[in-house]
């Protein structure tokens, strides 16, 4: 279904987040409560007051000397999001990369986030080499800039912290079903409540089947089959001791689409809706997360948290692996190099945190002392098949009779690291605060041992109770996977590689307008040294790629954002970023801009409540002109995508029922999203989705 002529009314503006009320407490005095009566439908569910990941505790955003965006569950639900990428579109500092092989890649402030170090789940380092189960999330926190002092290895652009839904004593039962014009379906159950007097739970079950718009050469539709089951149980052992345990499992099987190919002008070669992979190519993953957290309240001011998570990730990937020849034209033949591969990742993380407050010589201190660790293992089996020469229009070749089980040489990689860290947020008076922190980090890996000592310092000035000016300096550290390039098919095989380091200076301002709208602005400079860059070699008879270290990258930028309520009926989250990113002191890419790093990007999502039962949504997502490669030889045009939505609340048989209709890309704009010359993602055309949700 194409929606080419649709009347759109969208209102733009700065929006943000607001606090509905303020309360002050004192351990030695009673608490006074101000009661505010509100007429109408106003409820600021776009509002977020803190970010647990930024300071590793629930510190107010106005006391956080760092740019942070928090995307709440309300927005995730309104957008009918099914992937993390659809959620992260709401922050302009994040740009999409490749979506090949049923996973998503992102960059923060122009730096690509690593699958192993760029993502957190409830503060645990999280292996994210798959599409995240966002139905289990209560919100997503985008933490900008280096955060290595609290979490260890991480990219300089920032971290994504996924905060999961937690048990509550109140009964909860929600059932929902959604579908789209391609016949995709998703059914979800979200339940919670009390098991016993001191034990509560939260359970989420999802079954999803996806039909994609792009088809294979033989006309078959690419599909995806996903199941998710999640359970969280919390038990209060005593007034001061709480234990929280959880388990979730994801099964996700999908046909492969490694992306479209671009010519030298940035145009797609062949048909937009045709997949270069063969229909028998697939990826099949199973992911399990098992963990627990123990919280002990020593007294009203001090607490200890101990957490452990074990993640098991198993994947089979049967590839057709098409290769784009140089000077390829539509209809030309190309080579596919099929293989069957099995991957086994095991991630074990643990942490212990001591949080507390004390006053010394009239200075208030919010203190954090902690340690965290990671134990990483990876094993791979792989069997290659004979190369296939294929010409579009011919009959698709049969699936090769190969299996990874015939590989007798298990390839493995493993390492562990631990870090010790501290942080002190000092309140000097009602106007001034100073935050200092540091971390010692040690990685143990054969041929790649690394250690680092990182500082962080920030100064905050509060001209009023609802505004903050801040400046911070922080550093990051990313040990490389080895001391040398290990891939024998790389032209620089055996080249020695150094650790990657980064440092950032950020100056920003936060202003809580009318107690319900939080405005943010930040100016930053990030310098990263030692970046590894791999480029595919076309038509090279001996090597598949060439990997180099870029020397330095310098990214400078300005961000502005707002989130919350504009009026009692109008809510929005919006952001814009200008980025000047370039390689320095690099023999290959001197002066170039990294791929998928636009100078300008912006996002807006809003809701307007017409009545207590009917609300309208509108959004605009903009990515400016970007390069498709680090050599800056191919350019992708900028684009703006417009989305519309509406929700109607009703009561049927005494139960609350919500009906939602969303139309993504309502103008049917043709655009290229993330990815490079040989794996670019073609933006979806106009897509309508409909959901029914009921609460018991």
XYZ file of C-alpha atoms in Angstrom, residues 2-693:
692
model
C 1.469 3.340 -1.021
C 0.227 6.542 0.568
C 1.327 9.221 -1.858
C -1.219 11.956 -1.124
C -1.775 12.520 2.549
C -2.516 15.803 4.273
C -0.041 16.321 7.117
C -0.219 18.770 9.939
C 2.855 18.796 12.135
C 3.857 21.361 14.687
C 7.568 21.900 15.365
C 9.043 23.303 18.531
C 11.468 22.795 21.335
C 10.120 20.331 23.827
C 11.376 18.499 26.810
C 10.764 17.071 30.108
C 9.371 18.558 33.247
C 9.030 17.803 36.918
C 5.416 17.795 38.041
C 6.176 18.751 41.608
C 9.067 19.310 43.965
C 9.468 18.103 47.544
C 12.145 18.727 50.107
C 12.889 16.424 52.986
C 14.976 16.429 56.127
C 15.873 13.445 58.285
C 15.076 15.390 61.451
C 11.939 17.212 60.293
C 8.520 16.290 58.982
C 7.747 16.395 55.286
C 5.302 18.880 53.857
C 3.406 17.908 50.735
C 1.975 20.390 48.266
C -1.217 19.153 46.635
C -1.824 20.399 43.100
C -5.189 20.007 41.391
C -5.113 19.742 37.615
C -8.126 20.033 35.356
C -8.182 18.335 31.958
C -6.247 15.358 30.586
C -2.752 16.614 31.439
C -0.325 13.933 32.543
C 3.322 14.442 31.673
C 4.311 10.878 30.780
C 7.121 12.208 28.549
C 8.774 13.481 31.727
C 11.905 11.843 33.155
C 13.691 13.169 36.228
C 16.847 11.051 36.404
C 19.031 8.571 34.530
C 20.310 5.620 36.522
C 23.117 4.842 34.070
C 24.827 8.226 33.805
C 26.007 8.381 37.437
C 25.387 4.696 38.259
C 22.699 5.809 40.701
C 19.440 7.765 40.517
C 20.877 11.279 40.368
C 18.757 14.135 39.043
C 19.448 15.131 35.440
C 20.035 18.676 36.709
C 22.869 17.299 38.873
C 24.366 15.250 36.039
C 27.257 17.072 34.341
C 26.748 15.216 31.100
C 24.367 15.227 28.163
C 21.800 12.445 28.648
C 18.589 11.593 26.807
C 16.011 9.286 28.381
C 13.379 7.766 26.093
C 10.481 6.518 28.253
C 8.208 3.522 27.682
C 5.352 5.816 26.614
C 7.223 6.851 23.463
C 8.312 3.270 22.747
C 4.663 2.215 22.890
C 3.343 5.150 20.860
C 5.764 4.399 18.028
C 4.905 0.670 18.083
C 8.656 0.105 18.119
C 9.858 -3.439 17.498
C 13.617 -2.782 17.342
C 16.060 -0.698 19.353
C 16.859 1.317 16.238
C 13.281 2.583 16.038
C 13.645 3.857 19.602
C 17.063 5.455 19.098
C 15.723 7.502 16.175
C 14.427 9.854 18.879
C 17.936 11.164 19.646
C 19.709 13.129 16.921
C 23.142 12.330 18.379
C 22.668 8.736 17.189
C 22.938 7.861 13.507
C 21.967 4.472 12.023
C 24.553 2.209 10.430
C 24.211 -1.092 8.627
C 21.262 -3.417 9.343
C 22.718 -6.417 7.529
C 22.349 -9.927 8.965
C 19.308 -9.097 11.130
C 21.118 -6.774 13.520
C 21.500 -3.030 13.926
C 24.584 -0.833 14.145
C 24.611 2.733 15.499
C 27.037 5.597 15.933
C 26.975 8.086 18.809
C 28.373 11.521 18.050
C 29.905 9.942 14.947
C 31.649 7.026 16.710
C 30.374 3.522 16.020
C 29.160 1.634 19.079
C 30.714 -1.787 19.557
C 28.512 -4.855 20.088
C 30.559 -5.756 23.160
C 31.254 -2.377 24.790
C 28.615 0.076 23.556
C 25.527 -1.248 25.337
C 24.374 -1.789 28.911
C 21.383 -3.568 30.362
C 20.521 -2.300 33.832
C 24.141 -1.198 34.190
C 25.649 -4.529 33.061
C 27.834 -4.623 29.973
C 25.620 -6.365 27.409
C 26.508 -8.325 24.271
C 24.231 -6.787 21.645
C 25.022 -8.622 18.417
C 21.288 -9.121 17.853
C 18.053 -7.137 17.772
C 17.264 -6.292 21.372
C 14.026 -7.455 23.068
C 12.681 -3.948 23.617
C 9.307 -5.216 24.873
C 11.070 -5.837 28.202
C 12.281 -2.235 28.514
C 10.816 0.535 30.648
C 13.107 3.142 29.080
C 16.318 3.657 27.117
C 19.055 5.998 28.337
C 21.476 7.566 25.857
C 24.592 8.580 27.812
C 26.764 10.916 25.720
C 30.552 10.993 25.746
C 33.161 8.682 27.324
C 31.807 6.747 30.324
C 34.759 4.441 30.887
C 35.331 5.403 34.521
C 32.069 3.720 35.578
C 31.746 0.923 33.033
C 35.210 0.210 31.657
C 35.780 -0.282 27.947
C 33.412 1.883 25.898
C 33.357 4.020 22.769
C 33.975 7.784 23.148
C 30.609 8.684 21.637
C 28.627 7.248 24.516
C 26.665 4.280 25.835
C 23.141 2.927 25.455
C 21.681 1.756 28.775
C 18.551 -0.376 28.441
C 16.500 -0.278 31.664
C 14.165 -3.251 32.054
C 10.636 -3.451 33.437
C 10.539 -4.392 37.115
C 7.986 -6.154 39.333
C 5.380 -4.222 41.277
C 2.850 -5.120 43.935
C -0.036 -3.735 41.838
C -1.761 -6.277 39.566
C -0.940 -5.866 35.894
C -2.176 -7.714 32.817
C -1.910 -6.277 29.312
C -2.581 -8.098 26.057
C -1.776 -6.578 22.682
C -1.705 -7.548 19.026
C -0.418 -5.541 16.077
C -0.112 -6.075 12.342
C 1.067 -4.190 9.260
C 0.189 -4.037 5.576
C 2.744 -6.743 4.723
C 1.010 -9.264 6.975
C 3.482 -9.061 9.854
C 2.063 -9.828 13.299
C 3.139 -9.410 16.925
C 1.310 -10.720 19.998
C 2.409 -9.682 23.490
C 1.482 -10.433 27.085
C 2.789 -8.194 29.888
C 1.817 -9.364 33.383
C 2.871 -8.571 36.921
C 1.793 -8.395 40.512
C 2.136 -10.025 43.875
C 3.000 -13.707 44.320
C 3.190 -13.604 48.115
C 3.221 -10.772 50.632
C 6.923 -10.069 50.056
C 7.349 -11.411 46.496
C 6.392 -9.692 43.228
C 6.922 -10.605 39.582
C 6.906 -9.258 36.018
C 6.550 -11.477 32.944
C 6.639 -10.627 29.240
C 5.899 -13.028 26.364
C 6.148 -12.019 22.690
C 5.543 -13.918 19.434
C 6.405 -12.003 16.288
C 6.349 -12.906 12.588
C 7.663 -10.359 10.100
C 7.221 -10.157 6.331
C 9.707 -7.697 4.826
C 9.094 -5.545 1.769
C 12.263 -6.672 -0.069
C 12.180 -10.022 -1.908
C 14.762 -12.501 -3.153
C 15.573 -13.097 -6.835
C 13.230 -16.090 -6.918
C 10.323 -13.947 -5.691
C 10.220 -15.334 -2.151
C 9.552 -12.882 0.687
C 12.140 -12.385 3.368
C 10.665 -13.362 6.757
C 11.527 -13.310 10.434
C 10.232 -15.512 13.284
C 10.890 -14.328 16.850
C 9.898 -15.546 20.309
C 10.688 -13.785 23.584
C 10.031 -14.928 27.131
C 11.060 -12.913 30.187
C 10.506 -13.277 33.939
C 11.660 -11.038 36.806
C 10.992 -11.930 40.452
C 11.780 -9.708 43.436
C 11.663 -10.851 47.059
C 12.075 -8.709 50.161
C 14.053 -10.822 52.601
C 13.845 -8.169 55.310
C 13.262 -4.442 55.733
C 16.827 -3.810 54.567
C 17.550 -6.664 52.130
C 15.987 -7.208 48.667
C 16.899 -9.815 46.061
C 15.943 -9.573 42.404
C 16.348 -12.458 39.943
C 15.557 -12.656 36.237
C 15.692 -14.868 33.169
C 14.882 -14.176 29.548
C 15.232 -16.105 26.316
C 15.081 -14.913 22.718
C 14.765 -17.162 19.662
C 15.134 -15.212 16.423
C 15.377 -16.741 12.941
C 15.346 -14.620 9.795
C 16.310 -14.706 6.165
C 19.467 -12.765 5.384
C 19.627 -9.418 3.670
C 23.155 -8.024 3.731
C 22.003 -4.794 2.129
C 21.915 -3.086 -1.254
C 24.873 -2.020 -3.414
C 25.697 1.546 -4.439
C 27.421 2.868 -7.525
C 29.914 5.739 -7.552
C 27.046 8.283 -7.646
C 25.402 6.867 -4.526
C 22.527 5.286 -6.487
C 21.264 1.778 -5.755
C 22.333 -0.838 -8.308
C 19.494 -3.165 -9.382
C 15.933 -2.980 -8.078
C 15.317 -1.388 -4.676
C 13.177 -4.305 -3.515
C 15.505 -7.098 -4.685
C 17.845 -8.817 -2.219
C 21.291 -9.845 -3.475
C 21.485 -12.776 -1.045
C 19.812 -16.083 -1.933
C 16.557 -17.206 -0.312
C 18.232 -20.114 1.527
C 20.566 -17.787 3.463
C 19.489 -17.329 7.083
C 20.570 -16.499 10.605
C 19.208 -18.357 13.633
C 20.050 -17.162 17.134
C 19.213 -18.159 20.690
C 20.066 -15.737 23.502
C 19.617 -16.359 27.220
C 20.206 -13.894 30.059
C 20.243 -15.132 33.646
C 21.124 -12.954 36.608
C 20.405 -11.565 40.034
C 20.869 -8.386 42.046
C 21.074 -8.057 45.826
C 20.429 -4.682 47.476
C 21.235 -4.099 51.143
C 20.185 -0.839 52.808
C 22.764 -0.231 55.512
C 20.845 2.821 56.727
C 18.692 5.532 55.074
C 21.801 7.101 53.508
C 23.942 4.100 52.469
C 23.317 0.999 50.386
C 25.249 -1.840 48.773
C 24.307 -3.444 45.461
C 25.765 -6.690 44.134
C 24.844 -7.908 40.656
C 25.651 -10.821 38.350
C 24.574 -11.596 34.772
C 25.354 -14.519 32.510
C 24.569 -14.193 28.826
C 24.691 -17.150 26.445
C 24.497 -16.299 22.735
C 24.411 -19.047 20.103
C 24.013 -18.377 16.407
C 24.034 -20.301 13.158
C 24.549 -18.193 10.062
C 24.210 -19.854 6.666
C 25.490 -17.243 4.217
C 25.290 -16.904 0.473
C 27.750 -14.003 0.913
C 27.359 -12.053 -2.349
C 30.343 -9.898 -3.379
C 29.968 -6.705 -5.416
C 32.490 -6.500 -8.294
C 34.113 -3.197 -9.178
C 32.217 -1.178 -11.824
C 29.172 -3.421 -11.305
C 26.141 -2.559 -13.421
C 22.564 -3.737 -12.966
C 22.148 -7.196 -14.487
C 25.852 -8.114 -14.368
C 26.882 -11.430 -12.850
C 28.470 -11.549 -9.407
C 30.173 -14.079 -7.179
C 28.708 -15.532 -3.984
C 30.930 -17.381 -1.523
C 28.593 -19.451 0.687
C 29.507 -20.764 4.110
C 27.885 -22.210 7.208
C 29.050 -20.811 10.531
C 28.318 -21.393 14.206
C 29.081 -18.741 16.839
C 29.140 -19.204 20.600
C 29.482 -16.080 22.761
C 29.498 -16.240 26.546
C 29.359 -13.018 28.565
C 29.647 -13.099 32.357
C 29.492 -9.775 34.193
C 29.469 -8.824 37.866
C 29.567 -5.640 39.930
C 29.477 -4.385 43.505
C 28.564 -0.780 44.311
C 28.573 1.134 47.588
C 26.467 4.318 47.379
C 25.998 6.825 50.143
C 25.868 10.392 51.393
C 27.780 12.202 54.110
C 28.666 15.753 55.116
C 32.237 16.811 55.945
C 33.123 20.393 56.923
C 29.838 21.653 55.511
C 30.306 19.954 52.132
C 27.764 17.311 51.121
C 29.181 14.253 49.337
C 27.302 11.717 47.199
C 29.807 8.893 47.037
C 30.146 5.806 44.879
C 32.772 3.105 45.322
C 32.628 0.035 43.134
C 34.161 -2.720 41.076
C 32.982 -4.563 37.985
C 34.275 -7.407 35.861
C 33.718 -9.200 32.565
C 34.596 -12.747 31.518
C 34.366 -13.129 27.721
C 34.498 -16.285 25.583
C 33.914 -16.763 21.870
C 34.070 -19.934 19.793
C 33.516 -20.353 16.047
C 33.058 -23.260 13.629
C 32.914 -22.507 9.917
C 32.720 -24.511 6.687
C 33.083 -22.848 3.297
C 31.334 -23.899 0.103
C 32.315 -23.559 -3.542
C 31.957 -20.117 -5.102
C 28.812 -19.452 -7.136
C 28.702 -17.238 -10.231
C 25.185 -15.830 -10.518
C 23.507 -13.593 -13.081
C 20.248 -11.865 -12.027
C 17.327 -13.387 -13.875
C 18.770 -16.907 -13.818
C 17.253 -19.654 -11.675
C 18.472 -19.362 -8.094
C 21.213 -21.943 -7.347
C 20.477 -24.754 -4.913
C 21.524 -24.494 -1.283
C 25.048 -25.932 -0.912
C 25.372 -29.202 1.012
C 27.713 -27.816 3.667
C 27.551 -27.784 7.472
C 29.621 -26.116 10.188
C 29.598 -29.466 12.042
C 32.276 -30.758 9.669
C 34.757 -28.167 10.953
C 37.096 -29.888 13.429
C 39.228 -26.821 14.234
C 37.379 -24.720 16.808
C 38.507 -21.084 16.666
C 38.325 -19.401 20.077
C 38.970 -16.055 21.709
C 38.700 -15.185 25.380
C 39.684 -12.536 27.864
C 38.659 -11.057 31.176
C 38.939 -7.658 32.737
C 38.051 -5.892 35.949
C 37.890 -2.301 37.080
C 37.889 -0.363 40.358
C 36.171 3.016 40.357
C 34.998 5.841 42.568
C 32.916 8.977 42.152
C 32.165 11.920 44.411
C 29.499 14.536 43.721
C 30.264 17.374 46.130
C 27.703 20.079 46.898
C 29.631 23.139 48.035
C 26.554 25.391 48.427
C 23.211 25.967 46.720
C 24.969 27.199 43.575
C 28.080 25.066 43.090
C 28.785 21.353 42.744
C 31.960 19.497 41.772
C 32.114 15.888 40.547
C 35.345 13.923 40.469
C 35.987 10.310 39.621
C 38.577 7.790 38.570
C 39.006 4.206 37.451
C 41.721 1.591 37.296
C 41.084 -0.970 34.549
C 42.960 -4.176 33.759
C 42.412 -6.521 30.801
C 43.924 -10.001 30.778
C 44.219 -11.515 27.321
C 46.940 -13.547 25.729
C 48.879 -11.247 23.446
C 46.746 -8.228 24.357
C 47.106 -7.348 28.046
C 46.160 -3.748 28.776
C 45.657 -1.535 31.794
C 44.596 2.058 32.256
C 44.012 4.768 34.845
C 41.259 7.195 33.880
C 40.150 10.511 35.450
C 36.917 12.486 35.259
C 36.134 15.936 36.616
C 33.117 18.198 36.265
C 31.900 21.514 37.642
C 28.204 22.438 37.927
C 26.732 25.871 38.574
C 23.021 26.286 39.408
C 21.840 29.884 38.838
C 18.433 28.752 40.099
C 16.743 25.616 41.401
C 15.684 24.751 37.865
C 18.824 25.420 35.810
C 22.373 24.094 35.503
C 25.524 25.164 33.704
C 28.285 22.544 33.600
C 31.665 21.645 32.159
C 33.299 18.218 32.230
C 36.467 16.437 31.182
C 36.511 12.666 30.774
C 38.635 9.962 29.188
C 37.966 6.580 27.609
C 39.992 3.451 26.935
C 39.347 0.582 24.512
C 41.888 -2.262 24.460
C 42.217 -3.833 21.028
C 41.327 -7.462 20.444
C 44.979 -8.413 20.007
C 48.439 -6.942 19.609
C 48.410 -7.621 15.880
C 45.844 -7.937 13.084
C 44.921 -11.620 13.152
C 42.857 -12.050 9.978
C 45.027 -13.844 7.430
C 42.757 -12.566 4.642
C 43.597 -8.965 5.586
C 46.290 -7.198 3.593
C 47.885 -5.903 6.815
C 47.857 -9.294 8.555
C 50.383 -9.255 11.421
C 50.556 -5.459 11.720
C 50.947 -4.351 15.346
C 47.975 -2.407 16.718
C 47.851 -0.089 19.714
C 45.132 0.504 22.275
C 42.477 3.108 21.505
C 42.197 6.102 23.837
C 39.828 9.058 23.887
C 39.194 12.281 25.774
C 36.306 14.726 25.785
C 35.609 18.271 26.901
C 31.907 19.139 27.136
C 30.209 22.389 28.159
C 26.465 22.407 28.556
C 23.321 23.944 30.014
C 20.041 22.508 31.301
C 16.937 24.514 32.042
C 13.695 23.224 33.458
C 11.072 25.528 31.985
C 7.736 25.956 33.783
C 8.501 22.880 35.884
C 7.572 20.537 33.022
C 9.882 21.151 30.060
C 13.612 20.383 30.200
C 15.804 22.140 27.640
C 19.365 20.912 27.035
C 22.313 22.197 25.063
C 25.907 20.997 24.861
C 29.110 21.815 23.011
C 31.675 19.007 22.855
C 35.083 18.078 21.476
C 36.129 14.420 21.405
C 39.542 13.188 20.327
C 40.121 9.483 19.705
C 43.463 7.888 18.887
C 44.126 4.480 17.370
C 40.860 3.686 15.579
C 40.825 0.459 13.547
C 39.272 0.792 10.079
C 38.562 -2.199 7.819
C 37.681 -1.727 4.160
C 36.579 -4.487 1.778
C 38.915 -5.003 -1.172
C 37.147 -5.499 -4.485
C 38.642 -7.831 -7.110
C 41.786 -8.499 -5.034
C 42.829 -12.118 -5.726
C 44.726 -12.493 -2.443
C 42.950 -10.472 0.255
C 39.381 -9.705 1.365
C 40.080 -6.532 3.329
C 42.636 -4.030 4.526
C 42.707 -2.800 8.136
C 44.530 0.301 9.348
C 44.683 2.472 12.463
C 43.569 5.991 11.644
C 45.861 7.825 14.018
C 43.346 10.343 15.374
C 39.707 11.260 14.989
C 38.425 14.624 16.172
C 34.682 15.151 16.495
C 33.306 18.559 17.416
C 29.657 19.310 17.751
C 26.681 21.131 19.196
C 23.536 19.450 20.522
C 20.200 20.903 21.570
C 17.216 18.976 22.853
C 13.975 19.358 24.729
C 11.539 16.903 26.265
C 8.264 17.115 28.115
C 5.012 19.067 28.028
C 4.524 22.228 25.994
C 0.926 22.635 27.118
C -1.475 20.521 29.146
C -2.315 18.569 25.976
C 0.817 18.811 23.815
C 3.920 16.712 24.537
C 7.114 16.145 22.581
C 10.709 14.975 22.495
C 13.026 16.677 20.019
C 16.742 17.123 19.365
C 19.183 18.464 16.798
C 22.942 17.965 16.370
C 25.624 19.608 14.272
C 28.742 17.432 13.933
C 32.152 18.173 12.421
C 33.994 14.825 12.378
C 37.278 14.087 10.633
C 40.353 11.858 10.590
C 43.688 13.438 11.449
C 47.286 12.265 10.987
C 46.204 9.309 8.893
C 48.015 8.255 5.724
C 44.844 6.890 4.137
C 41.978 9.079 5.394
C 43.588 12.402 6.368
C 40.882 15.067 6.476
C 38.058 12.669 5.588
C 34.769 12.280 7.424
C 33.836 8.877 8.918
C 31.083 6.997 7.125
C 27.495 7.558 8.295
C 28.394 10.724 10.233
C 26.119 13.517 8.922
C 26.849 17.150 9.707
C 23.207 17.764 10.594
C 20.628 15.462 12.123
C 17.352 16.123 13.908
C 14.357 14.315 15.354
C 10.901 15.184 16.646
C 8.104 13.048 18.088
C 5.004 14.648 19.571
C 1.547 13.853 20.923
C -1.496 16.119 21.014
C -4.530 15.080 23.077
C -7.731 16.155 21.332
C -9.922 14.626 24.050
C -9.459 12.280 26.982
C -9.909 9.370 24.555
C -8.312 10.558 21.299
C -4.674 11.572 20.777
C -2.667 12.292 17.616
C 1.063 11.744 17.059
C 3.436 13.241 14.516
C 7.169 12.842 13.994
C 9.964 13.986 11.700
C 13.360 12.246 11.529
C 16.136 13.907 9.550
C 19.591 12.658 8.558
C 21.772 14.992 6.527
C 24.062 14.129 3.658
C 26.557 11.397 4.653
C 29.418 9.476 3.124
C 28.944 5.766 2.476
C 32.648 5.030 2.930
C 35.604 6.355 4.892
C 37.386 7.217 1.635
C 34.544 9.703 0.972
C 34.102 8.576 -2.623
C 30.342 7.892 -2.404
C 27.739 10.243 -0.917
C 24.254 9.417 0.341
C 21.672 12.185 0.095
C 20.038 13.599 3.193
C 16.420 12.731 3.908
C 13.454 13.585 6.098
C 10.995 10.876 7.124
C 7.546 11.888 8.357
C 5.455 9.589 10.588
C 1.868 9.982 11.790
C -0.170 8.131 14.397
C -3.382 8.165 16.403
C -4.706 6.416 19.519
C -8.295 5.975 20.629
C -9.161 4.783 24.139
C -12.436 2.907 24.694
C -14.158 0.756 27.280
C -15.472 -2.595 26.063
C -17.203 -4.991 28.478
C -15.778 -2.962 31.347
C -12.174 -3.326 30.113
C -9.860 -0.596 28.810
C -9.098 -1.072 25.127
C -6.734 1.098 23.074
C -6.695 1.203 19.280
C -3.580 2.595 17.581
C -2.844 3.327 13.918
C 0.650 4.439 12.824
C 1.867 5.317 9.341
C 5.636 5.397 8.942
C 7.106 7.441 6.087
C 3.689 8.824 5.226
C 5.078 10.797 2.260
C 6.578 7.597 0.792
C 10.016 9.233 0.620
C 12.767 7.268 -1.113
C 15.915 7.334 1.008
C 19.036 5.445 1.998
C 19.568 4.835 5.707
C 22.749 3.443 7.284
C 25.358 1.201 5.724
C 28.141 1.456 3.176
C 28.740 0.831 -0.509
C 28.092 -2.903 -0.268
C 25.587 -3.089 2.633
C 23.379 -0.012 2.575
C 19.884 -0.144 4.077
C 17.089 1.055 1.797
C 14.459 2.980 3.728
C 11.005 1.442 3.939
C 8.219 3.034 1.924
C 4.903 4.078 3.459
C 3.990 1.428 6.018
C 0.781 1.275 8.055
C 0.591 -0.597 11.378
C -2.425 -1.220 13.582
C -2.510 -2.318 17.236
C -5.182 -3.337 19.716
C -4.252 -3.382 23.410
